[in-house]
């Protein structure tokens, strides 16, 4: 076992020029086949070694994977740290990397060649793009035709669209980060990070290109239904909702409206997750009461999406909440 031995940073590939894109890959106790597939997908992209930087952050895995990457370890940077969680691993990658653009890729996922090549072409053609959103798939299949939105500010996007918060779902310029980093110790840390990053972006483009293969694995953060894990997930999401709501009150008007929309959407998702993961009407009532005490419930009457309007109406009182719980649980069995 090597779990308690953490050597210093190993720079296995030194660069003399600034790369275009830094791919930050957090790794923790994954099968070597998945990590190798992930790295190969990055190396398959139409980028020269001067344009591509791959940073693998090993978050204290039981065994160092470096020997399993013999075929390409001279083309990446590897760093091993004590286990500190996904947020700290990503933060470490940010601080080590040097690229003009940053792309997060989880170690068990892959980038899809045709979709991501389209993303690279977009930022080559328009260097004003601060953040580029793209599509993902759980099947590994990419689409053949793409459409792209007109550039808009992140504030405008958040006022008019439901934000996709996953940190791997977009490519962004390092320059908009400033001092923003992931909050250590949080589950669903993307929900905290992404809205703040989005508001810093002046030029956002959303493409329908399917560029990311997201693997749904058993016992992941999302699929783990252990009672203690579920409670932590829900509590973390509740704290993020409170934090973003506090921030919203202190933002300029346009940004505040966008952040409030995100708070309302995230609150709906939080209540939905409470129903699905706890299957307890009493737990739902307890968490609704806590939200109400903070002024976060009932959900405001906003013309967002049909799903939001439906959920808002049914969640408004105890009688219709019973119908809501029944409908959601019946649907989750299918």
Coordinates of N, CA and C in Angstrom, one line a residue, residues 162 237 261-262 264-273 275-276 299-300 302-315 324 328 331:
X162 N -31.7 28.0 -17.8 CA -31.4 27.2 -16.6 C -29.9 26.8 -16.7
X237 N -26.1 21.1 -0.3 CA -26.9 21.8 -1.3 C -27.7 22.9 -0.6
X261 N -32.6 33.6 -10.1 CA -33.2 32.5 -10.9 C -32.4 31.2 -10.6
X262 N -31.1 31.3 -10.4 CA -30.4 30.1 -10.1 C -30.7 29.6 -8.7
X264 N -33.6 29.9 -7.2 CA -34.9 29.3 -7.3 C -34.9 27.9 -7.9
X265 N -34.1 27.8 -9.0 CA -34.0 26.5 -9.7 C -33.3 25.5 -8.8
X266 N -32.3 25.9 -8.1 CA -31.5 25.0 -7.3 C -32.4 24.6 -6.1
X267 N -33.2 25.5 -5.6 CA -34.1 25.1 -4.5 C -35.1 24.1 -4.9
X268 N -35.7 24.2 -6.1 CA -36.5 23.2 -6.7 C -35.8 21.8 -6.8
X269 N -34.6 21.9 -7.3 CA -33.9 20.6 -7.5 C -33.6 20.0 -6.1
X270 N -33.3 20.8 -5.1 CA -33.0 20.3 -3.8 C -34.2 19.6 -3.2
X271 N -35.4 20.2 -3.3 CA -36.6 19.6 -2.8 C -36.9 18.3 -3.6
X272 N -36.7 18.3 -4.9 CA -36.9 17.1 -5.7 C -36.0 16.0 -5.2
X273 N -34.7 16.3 -5.0 CA -33.7 15.4 -4.5 C -34.1 14.8 -3.1
X275 N -37.1 14.4 -2.0 CA -38.2 13.4 -2.2 C -37.6 12.1 -2.7
X276 N -36.8 12.1 -3.7 CA -36.3 10.9 -4.4 C -35.3 10.1 -3.5
X299 N -41.6 28.8 -3.2 CA -40.9 29.3 -4.4 C -41.7 30.4 -5.0
X300 N -41.0 31.5 -5.5 CA -41.7 32.6 -6.1 C -42.4 32.3 -7.4
X302 N -42.6 32.7 -10.8 CA -41.8 33.2 -12.0 C -42.1 32.3 -13.2
X303 N -42.0 33.0 -14.3 CA -42.2 32.3 -15.6 C -40.9 31.7 -16.2
X304 N -40.4 30.7 -15.5 CA -39.1 30.1 -15.9 C -39.4 29.0 -16.9
X305 N -39.7 27.8 -16.4 CA -40.0 26.7 -17.3 C -41.3 26.0 -16.8
X306 N -41.9 25.2 -17.7 CA -43.1 24.5 -17.3 C -42.9 23.6 -16.1
X307 N -41.7 23.0 -16.0 CA -41.4 22.1 -14.9 C -41.4 22.9 -13.6
X308 N -40.7 24.1 -13.7 CA -40.7 25.0 -12.5 C -42.1 25.4 -12.1
X309 N -42.9 25.8 -13.0 CA -44.2 26.3 -12.7 C -45.1 25.2 -12.1
X310 N -45.0 24.0 -12.6 CA -45.7 22.9 -12.1 C -45.2 22.5 -10.7
X311 N -43.9 22.5 -10.5 CA -43.4 22.2 -9.2 C -43.8 23.2 -8.2
X312 N -43.7 24.5 -8.5 CA -44.0 25.6 -7.6 C -45.4 25.5 -7.1
X313 N -46.4 25.2 -8.0 CA -47.8 25.1 -7.6 C -48.0 24.0 -6.7
X314 N -47.5 22.8 -7.1 CA -47.8 21.6 -6.3 C -47.1 21.6 -4.9
X315 N -45.9 22.3 -4.8 CA -45.2 22.3 -3.5 C -45.7 23.4 -2.6
X324 N -47.6 15.8 -5.1 CA -46.2 15.9 -5.6 C -45.3 14.8 -5.3
X328 N -43.7 12.1 -8.0 CA -42.3 12.0 -8.2 C -41.8 10.6 -7.9
X331 N -42.8 8.2 -10.6 CA -42.0 8.4 -11.8 C -40.6 7.8 -11.7

